[in-house]
């Protein structure tokens, strides 16, 4: 450690311990490396389109844009308004299917 009269000691770069990745980070890395994450994302897209969720979200966005005025709405505004509604309205069957696929992946990967 280097010290000075005017400031507290500054740790040297070599002295900083390396942070261990969390289990969540390890799982995410394994899913990306195996291509499973992309497969799950595609499955999610398909299921949300099939159940009409996507059309429902599109309609909510259009209604919000009409209410506020097309020129007064930003993408960030839409995200702030629609995200909570979108997350809450994902069908339980879609959530259950994705959860099952993730569990199967984890069992196969022996994590």
Backbone as a printed PyTorch tensor [residue, N CA C, xyz], in Angstrom:
tensor([[[  0.8280,  -1.1780,   0.0000],
         [  0.0000,   0.0000,   0.0000],
         [  0.8710,   1.2400,   0.0000]],

        [[  0.4300,   2.2000,  -0.7890],
         [  1.1140,   3.4940,  -0.8010],
         [  0.3560,   4.4330,   0.1150]],

        [[  1.0950,   5.2190,   0.8630],
         [  0.4470,   6.1390,   1.7880],
         [  0.9740,   7.5450,   1.5540]],

        [[  0.2300,   8.5070,   2.0030],
         [  0.6080,   9.9020,   1.8980],
         [  0.0940,  10.6050,   3.1380]],

        [[  0.6880,  11.7120,   3.4130],
         [  0.2410,  12.5060,   4.5530],
         [ -1.1480,  13.0650,   4.2800]],

        [[ -1.4270,  13.4020,   3.0240],
         [ -2.6670,  14.0850,   2.6680],
         [ -3.8300,  13.1540,   2.3100]],

        [[ -3.5800,  11.8730,   2.0910],
         [ -4.6670,  10.9800,   1.6970],
         [ -4.4910,   9.6030,   2.3210]],

        [[ -5.5720,   8.8440,   2.4030],
         [ -5.4690,   7.4930,   2.9660],
         [ -4.7190,   6.5760,   2.0090]],

        [[ -4.2720,   5.4330,   2.4830],
         [ -3.5390,   4.5050,   1.6240],
         [ -4.3870,   4.0530,   0.4340]],

        [[ -3.7320,   3.9230,  -0.7110],
         [ -4.3660,   3.4390,  -1.9270],
         [ -3.8760,   2.0210,  -2.1840]],

        [[ -4.7810,   1.0560,  -2.3250],
         [ -4.3220,  -0.3170,  -2.5550],
         [ -3.6710,  -0.4500,  -3.9230]],

        [[ -2.6330,  -1.2530,  -4.0000],
         [ -1.9830,  -1.5440,  -5.2710],
         [ -2.8670,  -2.4990,  -6.0720]],

        [[ -2.7020,  -2.4790,  -7.3630],
         [ -3.5180,  -3.3230,  -8.2360],
         [ -3.3170,  -4.7960,  -7.9250]],

        [[ -2.0960,  -5.1930,  -7.5820],
         [ -1.8200,  -6.6060,  -7.3130],
         [ -2.4950,  -7.0760,  -6.0240]],

        [[ -2.7810,  -6.1680,  -5.1120],
         [ -3.3300,  -6.5350,  -3.8240],
         [ -4.8440,  -6.7200,  -3.8440]],

        [[ -5.5270,  -6.2640,  -4.9050],
         [ -6.9740,  -6.3980,  -4.9770],
         [ -7.3370,  -7.8500,  -5.2730]],

        [[ -8.1570,  -8.4540,  -4.4280],
         [ -8.5330,  -9.8490,  -4.6750],
         [ -9.4800,  -9.9440,  -5.8690]],

        [[ -9.3210, -11.0300,  -6.6400],
         [-10.2200, -11.2430,  -7.7750],
         [-11.5610, -11.7120,  -7.2400]],

        [[-12.6090, -11.1680,  -7.7890],
         [-13.9630, -11.5150,  -7.3650],
         [-14.3760, -12.8060,  -8.0500]],

        [[-14.9140, -13.7090,  -7.2690],
         [-15.4190, -14.9730,  -7.8160],
         [-16.7710, -14.7180,  -8.4770]],

        [[-17.0160, -15.3200,  -9.6370],
         [-18.3290, -15.1270, -10.2740],
         [-19.4200, -15.7930,  -9.4330]],

        [[-20.5990, -15.1900,  -9.4270],
         [-21.7250, -15.7480,  -8.6860],
         [-22.2880, -16.9350,  -9.4600]],

        [[-23.1120, -17.7150,  -8.7910],
         [-23.7390, -18.8620,  -9.4400],
         [-24.5860, -18.4040, -10.6180]],

        [[-25.2860, -17.2990, -10.4490],
         [-26.1050, -16.7580, -11.5320],
         [-25.2300, -16.4080, -12.7410]],

        [[-24.0690, -15.8010, -12.5010],
         [-23.1680, -15.4440, -13.5970],
         [-22.6140, -16.6880, -14.2830]],

        [[-22.3030, -17.7100, -13.5090],
         [-21.7890, -18.9690, -14.0740],
         [-22.8500, -19.6160, -14.9530]],

        [[-24.0830, -19.6640, -14.4590],
         [-25.1820, -20.2590, -15.2290],
         [-25.3970, -19.4830, -16.5220]],

        [[-25.3860, -18.1570, -16.4420],
         [-25.5680, -17.3210, -17.6240],
         [-24.4750, -17.5970, -18.6550]],

        [[-23.2320, -17.6940, -18.2120],
         [-22.1150, -17.9690, -19.1230],
         [-22.2980, -19.3270, -19.7920]],

        [[-22.6610, -20.3470, -19.0030],
         [-22.8610, -21.6960, -19.5640],
         [-23.9980, -21.6970, -20.5870]],

        [[-25.0750, -20.9680, -20.2900],
         [-26.2080, -20.9380, -21.2170],
         [-25.8350, -20.2300, -22.5130]],

        [[-25.0410, -19.1820, -22.4260],
         [-24.6130, -18.4700, -23.6330],
         [-23.6700, -19.3450, -24.4470]],

        [[-22.6850, -19.9610, -23.7800],
         [-21.7020, -20.7940, -24.4810],
         [-22.3530, -21.9690, -25.1950]],

        [[-23.3780, -22.5510, -24.5850],
         [-24.0230, -23.7270, -25.1720],
         [-25.0620, -23.3550, -26.2300]],

        [[-25.4370, -22.0800, -26.2840],
         [-26.4740, -21.6550, -27.2170],
         [-27.8790, -21.8240, -26.6620]],

        [[-27.9890, -22.3230, -25.4290],
         [-29.2960, -22.5590, -24.8200],
         [-30.0450, -21.2550, -24.5600]],

        [[-29.3260, -20.2060, -24.2280],
         [-29.9860, -18.9300, -23.9420],
         [-30.7090, -18.4200, -25.1880]],

        [[-30.0720, -18.5070, -26.3290],
         [-30.7050, -18.0590, -27.5750],
         [-31.9140, -18.9290, -27.9140]],

        [[-31.8100, -20.2330, -27.6660],
         [-32.9420, -21.1350, -27.9130],
         [-34.1230, -20.7650, -27.0150]],

        [[-33.8350, -20.4650, -25.7470],
         [-34.9030, -20.0810, -24.8190],
         [-35.5370, -18.7560, -25.2150]],

        [[-34.7270, -17.8190, -25.6690],
         [-35.2580, -16.5330, -26.1110],
         [-36.1840, -16.7240, -27.3100]],

        [[-35.7980, -17.5760, -28.2310],
         [-36.6320, -17.8400, -29.4070],
         [-37.9290, -18.5410, -29.0040]],

        [[-37.8360, -19.4910, -28.0900],
         [-39.0290, -20.1740, -27.5940],
         [-39.9720, -19.1690, -26.9270]],

        [[-39.4240, -18.2800, -26.1180],
         [-40.2300, -17.2610, -25.4540],
         [-40.9330, -16.3790, -26.4830]],

        [[-40.2000, -15.9320, -27.5100],
         [-40.8180, -15.1160, -28.5610],
         [-42.0040, -15.8360, -29.1970]],

        [[-41.7840, -17.1070, -29.5570],
         [-42.8310, -17.8940, -30.2070],
         [-44.0630, -18.0270, -29.3280]],

        [[-43.8480, -18.3770, -28.0530],
         [-44.9780, -18.5850, -27.1400],
         [-45.7480, -17.2920, -26.8910]],

        [[-45.0340, -16.1710, -26.7640],
         [-45.7190, -14.9020, -26.5210],
         [-46.5250, -14.4560, -27.7310]],

        [[-46.0410, -14.7620, -28.9210],
         [-46.8010, -14.4440, -30.1320],
         [-48.0290, -15.3440, -30.2140]],

        [[-47.8380, -16.6510, -29.9340],
         [-48.9430, -17.6090, -30.0150],
         [-50.0930, -17.2570, -29.0820]],

        [[-49.7760, -16.7980, -27.8830],
         [-50.8360, -16.5370, -26.8980],
         [-51.4260, -15.1300, -27.0420]],

        [[-50.9140, -14.3230, -27.9570],
         [-51.4680, -13.0020, -28.1960],
         [-50.8810, -11.9040, -27.3200]],

        [[-49.8990, -12.2470, -26.5090],
         [-49.2780, -11.2720, -25.6020],
         [-48.6460, -10.1260, -26.3800]],

        [[-47.9590, -10.4620, -27.4510],
         [-47.2760,  -9.4320, -28.2510],
         [-48.2650,  -8.4270, -28.8320]],

        [[-49.3600,  -8.9250, -29.3650],
         [-50.3830,  -8.0320, -29.9170],
         [-50.9960,  -7.1550, -28.8300]],

        [[-51.1760,  -7.7340, -27.6440],
         [-51.7150,  -6.9700, -26.5170],
         [-50.7660,  -5.8220, -26.1390]],

        [[-49.4730,  -6.1080, -26.1020],
         [-48.4820,  -5.0720, -25.7580],
         [-48.4230,  -3.9920, -26.8450]],

        [[-48.5360,  -4.4300, -28.0910],
         [-48.5410,  -3.4780, -29.1990],
         [-49.7370,  -2.5400, -29.0950]],

        [[-50.8900,  -3.1020, -28.7440],
         [-52.0950,  -2.2900, -28.5930],
         [-51.9480,  -1.2990, -27.4330]],

        [[-51.3470,  -1.7370, -26.3390],
         [-51.1190,  -0.8310, -25.2020],
         [-50.1880,   0.3160, -25.5990]],

        [[-49.1510,   0.0120, -26.3670],
         [-48.2260,   1.0510, -26.8330],
         [-48.9400,   2.0570, -27.7260]],

        [[-49.7600,   1.5520, -28.6310],
         [-50.4950,   2.4530, -29.5260],
         [-51.4730,   3.3330, -28.7570]],

        [[-52.1550,   2.7290, -27.7890],
         [-53.1150,   3.5010, -26.9870],
         [-52.3980,   4.5840, -26.1880]],

        [[-51.2540,   4.2590, -25.6260],
         [-50.4910,   5.2480, -24.8580],
         [-50.0160,   6.3770, -25.7720]],

        [[-49.5450,   6.0150, -26.9800],
         [-49.0670,   7.0260, -27.9260],
         [-50.2130,   7.9430, -28.3700]],

        [[-51.4110,   7.3800, -28.5750],
         [-52.5660,   8.1970, -28.9420],
         [-52.9370,   9.1490, -27.8070]],

        [[-52.9070,   8.6410, -26.5890],
         [-53.2820,   9.4400, -25.4210],
         [-52.3230,  10.6130, -25.2090]],

        [[-51.0200,  10.3580, -25.3300],
         [-50.0090,  11.3930, -25.0800],
         [-49.7270,  12.2520, -26.3040]],

        [[-50.0640,  11.7560, -27.4680],
         [-49.7160,  12.4460, -28.7060],
         [-48.4510,  11.8080, -29.2780]],

        [[-48.5250,  11.4400, -30.5280],
         [-47.4420,  10.6890, -31.1610],
         [-46.0830,  11.3710, -31.0230]],

        [[-46.0470,  12.6730, -31.1260],
         [-44.7810,  13.4090, -31.0780],
         [-44.2760,  13.6400, -29.6570]],

        [[-45.0970,  13.3060, -28.6640],
         [-44.7250,  13.5530, -27.2730],
         [-44.3040,  12.2830, -26.5330]],

        [[-44.1700,  11.1770, -27.2530],
         [-43.8390,   9.8950, -26.6290],
         [-42.4430,   9.4570, -27.0610]],

        [[-41.6560,   9.0400, -26.0740],
         [-40.3310,   8.4910, -26.3800],
         [-40.3440,   6.9920, -26.1020]],

        [[-39.3400,   6.3080, -26.5970],
         [-39.2110,   4.8780, -26.3410],
         [-39.0780,   4.6420, -24.8390]],

        [[-38.3280,   5.4840, -24.1600],
         [-38.1670,   5.3380, -22.7120],
         [-39.5010,   5.4620, -21.9840]],

        [[-40.3660,   6.3800, -22.4480],
         [-41.6970,   6.5070, -21.8620],
         [-42.4800,   5.2060, -22.0140]],

        [[-42.4470,   4.6570, -23.2170],
         [-43.1620,   3.4060, -23.4770],
         [-42.6280,   2.2840, -22.5890]],

        [[-41.3290,   2.1880, -22.4780],
         [-40.7260,   1.1360, -21.6580],
         [-41.1680,   1.2820, -20.2070]],

        [[-41.1380,   2.4980, -19.6840],
         [-41.5310,   2.7320, -18.2910],
         [-42.9820,   2.3570, -18.0330]],

        [[-43.8540,   2.6490, -18.9890],
         [-45.2840,   2.3970, -18.8100],
         [-45.6370,   0.9320, -19.0760]],

        [[-45.0720,   0.3510, -20.1130],
         [-45.4860,  -0.9720, -20.5730],
         [-44.8010,  -2.1210, -19.8300]],

        [[-43.5570,  -1.9550, -19.4010],
         [-42.8070,  -3.0560, -18.7910],
         [-43.5330,  -3.7000, -17.6110]],

        [[-44.0040,  -2.9460, -16.6300],
         [-44.6980,  -3.6180, -15.5190],
         [-45.9370,  -4.3930, -15.9690]],

        [[-46.7020,  -3.8080, -16.8840],
         [-47.8990,  -4.4820, -17.3930],
         [-47.5100,  -5.7280, -18.1800]],

        [[-46.4590,  -5.6130, -18.9790],
         [-46.0130,  -6.7380, -19.7890],
         [-45.5380,  -7.9040, -18.9530]],

        [[-44.7390,  -7.6170, -17.9480],
         [-44.2340,  -8.6890, -17.0750],
         [-45.3650,  -9.3700, -16.3210]],

        [[-46.3120,  -8.5920, -15.8710],
         [-47.4250,  -9.1450, -15.0960],
         [-48.3670,  -9.9790, -15.9530]],

        [[-48.4040,  -9.7090, -17.2450],
         [-49.3800, -10.3910, -18.1000],
         [-48.8130, -11.5760, -18.8800]],

        [[-47.5590, -11.9500, -18.6420],
         [-47.0190, -13.1530, -19.2890],
         [-47.7680, -14.3520, -18.7050]],

        [[-48.3350, -15.1970, -19.5570],
         [-49.1150, -16.3350, -19.0640],
         [-48.2680, -17.2870, -18.2040]],

        [[-48.8970, -17.8320, -17.1670],
         [-48.2020, -18.7640, -16.2770],
         [-47.7000, -19.9960, -17.0140]],

        [[-48.4270, -20.4210, -18.0380],
         [-48.0060, -21.6080, -18.7910],
         [-46.6720, -21.3560, -19.5090]],

        [[-46.4840, -20.1500, -20.0080],
         [-45.2240, -19.7990, -20.6780],
         [-44.0940, -19.7640, -19.6610]],

        [[-44.3450, -19.1640, -18.5000],
         [-43.3370, -19.1160, -17.4410],
         [-42.9410, -20.5270, -17.0100]],

        [[-43.9520, -21.3940, -16.8320],
         [-43.7000, -22.7650, -16.3830],
         [-42.8780, -23.5380, -17.4110]],

        [[-43.2020, -23.3530, -18.6830],
         [-42.4530, -24.0610, -19.7330],
         [-40.9970, -23.6180, -19.7620]],

        [[-40.7630, -22.3290, -19.6660],
         [-39.3800, -21.8360, -19.6570],
         [-38.6300, -22.3120, -18.4200]],

        [[-39.2830, -22.2850, -17.2790],
         [-38.6490, -22.7410, -16.0490],
         [-38.2630, -24.2140, -16.1540]],

        [[-39.1400, -25.0090, -16.7370],
         [-38.8420, -26.4280, -16.9210],
         [-37.6510, -26.6340, -17.8480]],

        [[-37.5950, -25.8540, -18.9170],
         [-36.4520, -25.9600, -19.8420],
         [-35.1470, -25.5550, -19.1540]],

        [[-35.1990, -24.5250, -18.3140],
         [-33.9960, -24.0920, -17.5920],
         [-33.5650, -25.1700, -16.6080]],

        [[-34.5280, -25.7570, -15.8910],
         [-34.1960, -26.8390, -14.9510],
         [-33.5600, -28.0170, -15.6800]],

        [[-34.1150, -28.3780, -16.8290],
         [-33.5580, -29.4830, -17.6140],
         [-32.1320, -29.1770, -18.0350]],

        [[-31.9000, -27.9540, -18.4650],
         [-30.5440, -27.5490, -18.8560],
         [-29.5840, -27.6790, -17.6830]],

        [[-30.0000, -27.1890, -16.5120],
         [-29.1440, -27.2390, -15.3370],
         [-28.8460, -28.6720, -14.9130]],

        [[-29.8450, -29.5290, -15.0050],
         [-29.6310, -30.9480, -14.6540],
         [-28.6570, -31.5910, -15.6320]],

        [[-28.8060, -31.2870, -16.9100],
         [-27.9210, -31.8590, -17.9240],
         [-26.4940, -31.3190, -17.7790]],

        [[-26.3830, -30.0520, -17.3910],
         [-25.0640, -29.4460, -17.2350],
         [-24.4460, -29.7930, -15.8890]],

        [[-25.2530, -30.3820, -15.0020],
         [-24.7920, -30.7910, -13.6590],
         [-24.2250, -29.6220, -12.8750]],

        [[-24.9450, -28.5120, -12.8760],
         [-24.5110, -27.3440, -12.0970],
         [-25.1120, -27.3840, -10.7100]]])
